[in-house]
Amino acid sequence: MTVITEDPGAANAAFDAAVAADERIEPRDWMPDGYRATLIRQIAQHAHSEIIGMQPEANWITRAPSLRRKAILMAKVQDEAGHGLYLYSAAETLGVGRDELLDKLHAGRQKYSSIFNYPTLTWADVGAIGWLVDGAAIINQVPICRCSYGPYARAMVRICKEESFHQRQGYELLHTLSKGTAEQHAMAQDAVDRWWWPSLMMFGPPDDESAHSAQSMAWKIKRHSNDELRQRFVDICVPQAEILGLTLPDPDLKWNEERGQHDFGAIDWSEFKEVLRGNGPCNEQRISQRRQAHEDGAWVREAAAAYALKHSEES
Ligand code: BYC
């Protein structure tokens, strides 16, 4: 869709028609200000989540139990940095600079996913993150491959392929621990007990409290509601937990024949709100480490800019 018109009414109608026809909106197309702002908000939060999400797992790189596990974990953490790059690039196509987005993250003016404010206390947490956190991310992100905004949708295709590998490595890691010694099994169970509820919170507030869902679904940025995706995640995890030989920490979790889905217990939304307010177990640590990493990397950015300038003067 390319709209070249001075008439705002016609531009709006062309935009609506393109969205209704499942066409992709591209950077040069006219789009409503609210659509642009919503995409910048969501893509920036998503990009921030990818780079902050490197921290909890990087915590275990030096203590991975074997060279093979270390190599896999390093590759995964590097992938998350790559996902951040794809997403910051997608945000840039909307007219916002990467520096500005990072400044807002560092100043606490833009969010990142609540999940990354929890600590990784044992090696099993690396497995639980892969199985549950990457698993939740896949359920949430596969529909974004069909998002109405082209650059975001295309970035998501690559990201989802890599996330599938991440999920499998976590599942395999937990499976190995769960079928290992009694101590290893207990460690895997403890990690699942701690990551289960925060993983359910990743999908966002319940539909009746989700401020942006209705508009984002009308614009086909979101394809499913928060509660729909959360339910899908629970239904997928239950049989996987059985194969792992681990229990999900929810006494109310049971199959509902009538609905053809699992019922599950109440989520503690007060905990979610506290984490979003900055009061989760690791919020301060995550942001201060991110600021430090940004400062430490200043010389790399300066060198890259100087090199690019020299290169452009030569050509
Ligand atoms: N954490 O109206 P709602 C990954 C906020 S990366 C924090 O439902 P929306 C991975 C929400 O922003 C995972 N905040 O919002 C990386 C809004 O506040 P604002 C990240 C949350 O946008 C490394 C308010 O609550 N994935 O998987 O329609 C290693 C009301 O919510 C959260 C993405 O970002 C939360 N969990 O729906 C491993 C996916 N939930 O902005 C793994 C893309 C909600 O008004 N994003 N809020 O201040 C989305 O799909 C949607 O933005 C959400 C929320 C479903 C998350």
Coordinates of C-alpha atoms and ligand atoms in Angstrom, one line a residue:
M1 CA 0.0 0.0 0.0
T2 CA 1.4 3.4 -0.9
V3 CA -0.8 6.4 -0.3
I4 CA 0.3 9.7 -1.8
T5 CA -2.5 12.1 -1.1
E6 CA -3.1 15.5 0.6
D7 CA -6.5 14.5 1.7
P8 CA -6.4 13.1 5.3
G9 CA -9.8 11.4 5.0
A10 CA -8.7 9.5 1.9
A11 CA -5.4 8.5 3.5
N12 CA -7.3 7.2 6.5
A13 CA -9.7 5.3 4.4
A14 CA -6.9 3.7 2.4
F15 CA -5.1 2.7 5.6
D16 CA -8.3 1.1 7.0
A17 CA -8.9 -0.7 3.7
A18 CA -5.3 -2.0 3.7
V19 CA -5.6 -3.3 7.3
A20 CA -9.0 -4.9 6.5
A21 CA -7.6 -6.6 3.5
D22 CA -4.7 -8.0 5.5
E23 CA -2.2 -6.0 3.5
R24 CA 1.1 -4.9 5.1
I25 CA 1.6 -1.3 6.1
E26 CA 5.2 -0.2 5.2
P27 CA 7.3 2.6 6.5
R28 CA 6.6 5.1 3.8
D29 CA 2.8 4.5 3.9
W30 CA 0.5 7.0 5.6
M31 CA -0.5 5.7 9.0
P32 CA -2.6 7.2 11.9
D33 CA -0.4 8.8 14.6
G34 CA -1.9 6.5 17.2
Y35 CA -0.9 3.4 15.1
R36 CA 2.7 4.7 14.9
A37 CA 2.8 5.5 18.6
T38 CA 1.4 2.1 19.6
L39 CA 3.9 0.3 17.4
I40 CA 6.8 2.4 18.8
R41 CA 5.7 1.6 22.3
Q42 CA 5.3 -2.1 21.7
I43 CA 8.4 -2.7 19.5
A44 CA 10.6 -0.6 21.9
Q45 CA 9.3 -2.6 24.9
H46 CA 9.9 -5.8 23.0
A47 CA 13.5 -4.7 22.0
H48 CA 14.3 -3.7 25.6
S49 CA 13.0 -7.1 26.8
E50 CA 15.4 -8.9 24.5
I51 CA 18.5 -7.0 25.7
I52 CA 17.6 -6.9 29.4
G53 CA 16.6 -10.6 29.0
M54 CA 20.3 -11.4 28.3
Q55 CA 21.2 -10.7 31.9
P56 CA 19.5 -13.4 33.9
E57 CA 20.9 -16.1 31.6
A58 CA 24.3 -14.6 31.2
N59 CA 24.6 -14.9 35.0
W60 CA 25.2 -18.7 34.4
I61 CA 27.6 -18.6 31.4
T62 CA 30.7 -18.9 33.6
R63 CA 29.1 -21.6 35.7
A64 CA 27.6 -23.8 33.0
P65 CA 28.2 -27.5 34.0
S66 CA 30.0 -28.5 30.7
L67 CA 31.6 -27.0 27.7
R68 CA 28.7 -28.1 25.5
R69 CA 26.2 -26.4 27.8
K70 CA 28.3 -23.2 28.0
A71 CA 28.6 -23.0 24.2
I72 CA 24.8 -23.4 23.8
L73 CA 24.1 -20.8 26.4
M74 CA 26.5 -18.3 24.9
A75 CA 24.9 -18.8 21.5
K76 CA 21.4 -18.2 23.0
V77 CA 22.4 -15.1 24.9
Q78 CA 24.0 -13.7 21.7
D79 CA 20.8 -14.5 19.8
E80 CA 18.9 -12.3 22.3
A81 CA 21.2 -9.4 21.4
G82 CA 20.5 -10.1 17.7
H83 CA 16.7 -10.0 18.4
G84 CA 17.2 -6.6 20.1
L85 CA 19.0 -5.4 17.0
Y86 CA 16.2 -6.5 14.6
L87 CA 13.6 -4.9 16.8
Y88 CA 15.4 -1.6 17.3
S89 CA 15.8 -1.5 13.5
A90 CA 12.1 -2.1 13.1
A91 CA 11.4 0.7 15.5
E92 CA 13.7 3.0 13.6
T93 CA 11.6 2.6 10.4
L94 CA 8.9 4.4 12.4
G95 CA 11.0 7.5 12.7
V96 CA 12.4 7.1 16.2
G97 CA 16.1 6.8 17.0
R98 CA 17.8 3.9 18.8
D99 CA 19.6 6.4 21.2
E100 CA 16.3 7.9 22.2
L101 CA 14.7 4.6 22.9
L102 CA 17.7 3.5 25.0
D103 CA 17.7 6.8 26.9
K104 CA 14.0 6.2 27.8
L105 CA 14.8 2.6 28.9
H106 CA 17.7 3.8 31.1
A107 CA 15.5 6.6 32.6
G108 CA 12.7 4.1 33.4
R109 CA 10.3 5.8 30.9
Q110 CA 9.8 2.7 28.8
K111 CA 9.1 -0.8 30.0
Y112 CA 10.6 -4.2 29.4
S113 CA 8.9 -7.5 30.2
S114 CA 8.1 -8.2 33.8
I115 CA 9.7 -11.6 33.6
F116 CA 13.2 -10.4 33.6
N117 CA 13.0 -8.9 37.1
Y118 CA 13.2 -12.4 38.7
P119 CA 16.5 -13.9 39.7
T120 CA 18.2 -17.0 38.2
L121 CA 19.2 -18.8 41.5
T122 CA 20.3 -22.2 40.1
W123 CA 21.4 -23.8 36.9
A124 CA 17.9 -25.3 36.5
D125 CA 16.6 -21.7 36.0
V126 CA 18.4 -21.7 32.6
G127 CA 16.2 -24.7 31.6
A128 CA 13.0 -23.2 33.1
I129 CA 13.6 -19.9 31.2
G130 CA 14.1 -21.8 28.0
W131 CA 11.0 -24.0 28.4
L132 CA 8.6 -21.5 30.0
V133 CA 9.8 -18.0 29.2
D134 CA 10.8 -18.7 25.6
G135 CA 7.8 -21.0 25.3
A136 CA 5.5 -18.2 26.3
A137 CA 7.4 -15.8 24.0
I138 CA 6.8 -18.1 21.0
I139 CA 3.0 -18.3 21.8
N140 CA 2.9 -14.6 22.0
Q141 CA 5.2 -13.8 19.0
V142 CA 4.1 -16.3 16.3
P143 CA 0.9 -14.3 15.8
I144 CA 3.0 -11.1 15.5
C145 CA 4.5 -12.7 12.3
R146 CA 1.1 -11.7 10.8
C147 CA 1.2 -8.2 12.3
S148 CA -0.1 -5.5 10.0
Y149 CA 3.2 -3.5 10.1
G150 CA 5.7 -5.1 7.7
P151 CA 9.0 -4.5 9.3
Y152 CA 7.8 -5.8 12.7
A153 CA 6.2 -8.9 11.2
R154 CA 9.3 -9.7 9.2
A155 CA 11.6 -9.3 12.2
M156 CA 9.4 -11.7 14.1
V157 CA 9.7 -14.5 11.6
R158 CA 13.4 -14.7 12.2
I159 CA 13.0 -14.3 15.9
C160 CA 10.5 -17.0 16.2
K161 CA 12.7 -19.5 14.4
E162 CA 15.5 -18.8 16.9
E163 CA 13.1 -18.9 19.9
S164 CA 12.0 -22.4 18.9
F165 CA 15.6 -23.6 19.3
H166 CA 15.8 -21.7 22.6
Q167 CA 12.7 -23.4 23.9
R168 CA 14.0 -26.9 22.9
Q169 CA 17.3 -26.4 24.7
G170 CA 15.5 -25.4 27.9
Y171 CA 13.2 -28.4 27.6
E172 CA 16.1 -30.8 27.0
L173 CA 18.1 -29.3 29.9
L174 CA 15.2 -29.6 32.3
H175 CA 14.5 -33.2 31.1
T176 CA 18.1 -34.2 31.8
L177 CA 17.9 -32.7 35.3
S178 CA 14.5 -34.1 36.0
K179 CA 15.6 -37.6 35.1
G180 CA 19.0 -37.3 36.9
T181 CA 19.8 -37.6 40.6
A182 CA 17.2 -36.8 43.3
E183 CA 19.0 -33.5 43.9
Q184 CA 18.9 -32.6 40.2
H185 CA 15.2 -33.4 40.0
A186 CA 14.5 -31.3 43.0
M187 CA 16.4 -28.4 41.5
A188 CA 14.4 -28.6 38.3
Q189 CA 11.1 -28.7 40.2
D190 CA 12.1 -25.7 42.3
A191 CA 12.9 -23.7 39.2
V192 CA 9.6 -24.6 37.6
D193 CA 7.8 -23.7 40.9
R194 CA 9.4 -20.2 40.8
W195 CA 9.0 -19.5 37.0
W196 CA 5.5 -20.8 36.4
W197 CA 3.4 -17.9 37.7
P198 CA 5.7 -15.1 36.4
S199 CA 5.6 -16.8 33.0
L200 CA 1.8 -16.6 33.0
M201 CA 2.1 -12.9 33.8
M202 CA 4.2 -12.3 30.7
F203 CA 1.0 -12.3 28.5
G204 CA -0.1 -9.1 30.2
P205 CA -3.1 -8.1 32.3
P206 CA -6.4 -9.9 32.0
D207 CA -8.5 -8.8 28.9
D208 CA -10.8 -6.6 30.9
E209 CA -7.9 -4.6 32.3
S210 CA -5.8 -4.5 29.1
A211 CA -5.8 -0.9 28.0
H212 CA -4.4 -1.4 24.5
S213 CA -5.8 -4.7 23.4
A214 CA -9.0 -3.6 21.6
Q215 CA -7.3 -0.9 19.5
S216 CA -4.3 -3.0 18.8
M217 CA -6.5 -5.9 17.7
A218 CA -8.5 -3.6 15.4
W219 CA -5.3 -2.5 13.9
K220 CA -4.1 -6.1 13.6
I221 CA -1.0 -5.4 15.6
K222 CA -2.2 -8.0 18.1
R223 CA -4.1 -11.0 16.7
H224 CA -5.3 -12.5 19.9
S225 CA -6.1 -11.2 23.4
N226 CA -3.8 -11.6 26.4
D227 CA -6.1 -14.2 28.0
E228 CA -6.5 -16.3 24.8
L229 CA -2.7 -16.6 24.5
R230 CA -2.3 -17.4 28.2
Q231 CA -4.8 -20.2 28.0
R232 CA -3.1 -21.6 24.9
F233 CA 0.2 -21.6 26.8
V234 CA -1.3 -23.4 29.8
D235 CA -2.8 -26.1 27.5
I236 CA 0.5 -26.7 25.8
C237 CA 2.6 -26.8 29.0
V238 CA 0.5 -29.4 30.9
P239 CA 1.4 -32.4 28.7
Q240 CA 5.0 -31.2 28.4
A241 CA 5.3 -31.1 32.2
E242 CA 4.1 -34.7 32.4
I243 CA 6.8 -35.8 30.0
L244 CA 9.3 -33.9 32.0
G245 CA 8.1 -35.6 35.2
L246 CA 7.6 -32.2 36.9
T247 CA 4.5 -30.7 38.4
L248 CA 3.1 -27.2 37.7
P249 CA 2.6 -25.4 41.0
D250 CA -1.1 -24.9 40.7
P251 CA -3.6 -27.1 42.7
D252 CA -6.5 -25.7 40.7
L253 CA -5.0 -26.8 37.4
K254 CA -7.4 -29.3 35.8
W255 CA -8.9 -30.3 32.5
N256 CA -12.3 -28.8 31.8
E257 CA -14.1 -31.2 29.5
E258 CA -16.8 -28.7 28.7
R259 CA -14.5 -26.0 27.6
G260 CA -11.9 -28.3 26.1
Q261 CA -9.2 -26.4 27.9
H262 CA -7.6 -26.4 31.3
D263 CA -8.9 -24.4 34.2
F264 CA -6.1 -22.8 36.2
G265 CA -5.8 -20.9 39.5
A266 CA -5.9 -17.1 40.1
I267 CA -2.9 -15.1 39.1
D268 CA -1.5 -12.7 41.8
W269 CA -1.9 -9.5 39.8
S270 CA -0.7 -7.4 42.7
E271 CA 2.7 -9.0 42.3
F272 CA 2.6 -8.2 38.6
K273 CA 1.7 -4.5 39.3
E274 CA 4.5 -4.3 41.9
V275 CA 7.1 -5.6 39.4
L276 CA 5.9 -3.0 36.8
R277 CA 6.2 -0.3 39.4
G278 CA 9.9 -1.2 39.8
N279 CA 9.6 -3.2 42.9
G280 CA 10.3 -6.7 41.6
P281 CA 13.3 -8.7 43.1
C282 CA 15.8 -7.6 40.4
N283 CA 14.5 -4.3 38.8
E284 CA 17.2 -2.1 40.2
Q285 CA 20.0 -4.5 39.3
R286 CA 18.7 -5.0 35.7
I287 CA 18.6 -1.3 35.0
S288 CA 21.9 -0.4 36.7
Q289 CA 23.7 -3.2 34.9
R290 CA 22.2 -2.1 31.6
R291 CA 23.3 1.5 32.2
Q292 CA 26.8 0.3 33.0
A293 CA 26.9 -1.8 29.9
H294 CA 25.8 1.2 27.8
E295 CA 28.5 3.4 29.4
D296 CA 31.2 0.7 28.9
G297 CA 30.2 0.3 25.3
A298 CA 30.5 4.1 24.5
W299 CA 34.0 3.7 23.0
V300 CA 32.7 1.0 20.6
R301 CA 29.9 3.3 19.3
E302 CA 32.4 6.2 19.0
A303 CA 34.8 4.0 17.1
A304 CA 32.1 2.7 14.8
A305 CA 30.8 6.2 14.1
A306 CA 34.4 7.5 13.4
Y307 CA 35.0 4.6 11.0
A308 CA 31.7 5.2 9.2
L309 CA 32.6 8.9 8.8
K310 CA 36.1 8.1 7.5
H311 CA 34.6 5.5 5.1
S312 CA 32.0 8.0 3.8
E313 CA 34.7 10.7 3.3
E314 CA 36.8 8.3 1.3
S315 CA 34.0 7.2 -1.1
Ligands
BYC1 N1 5.7 -6.8 31.3 O1 -2.8 -3.1 27.4 P1 -1.8 -4.1 27.7 C1 11.3 -12.6 25.3 C2 2.1 -3.4 30.2 S1 11.0 -10.9 25.2 C3 5.8 -5.5 31.4 O2 -2.3 -5.5 27.6 P2 -0.3 -4.5 25.2 C4 12.6 -13.1 25.6 C5 1.8 -2.8 28.8 O3 3.0 -2.4 28.2 C6 9.3 -10.8 25.8 N2 4.7 -4.7 31.1 O4 -0.6 -3.9 26.7 C7 13.7 -12.2 25.6 C8 0.9 -1.7 29.2 O5 1.7 -0.6 29.7 P3 2.0 0.8 28.9 C9 8.7 -9.6 25.4 C10 3.6 -5.3 30.6 O6 0.9 -3.9 24.7 C11 15.0 -12.7 26.0 C12 0.1 -2.2 30.3 O7 0.9 -3.2 30.9 N3 7.7 -9.8 24.4 O8 10.3 -13.2 25.1 O9 -1.6 -4.4 24.4 C13 15.1 -14.1 26.4 C14 -1.2 -2.7 29.9 O10 -1.1 -3.9 29.1 C15 3.5 -6.7 30.4 C16 7.0 -8.8 23.9 O11 7.3 -7.6 24.1 C17 4.6 -7.4 30.9 N4 4.6 -8.8 30.8 O12 0.0 -6.1 25.5 C18 13.9 -14.9 26.4 C19 6.0 -9.2 22.8 N5 2.3 -6.9 29.9 O13 2.8 0.4 27.7 C20 12.7 -14.4 26.0 C21 5.4 -8.0 22.2 C22 1.7 -5.8 29.8 O14 0.7 1.4 28.5 N6 4.4 -7.3 23.0 N7 2.4 -4.8 30.2 O15 2.8 1.6 29.8 C23 3.1 -7.7 23.2 O16 2.7 -8.7 22.6 C24 2.3 -6.9 24.0 O17 2.9 -5.6 24.2 C25 1.9 -7.5 25.4 C26 1.1 -6.5 26.2 C27 1.1 -8.8 25.2 C28 3.2 -7.8 26.2

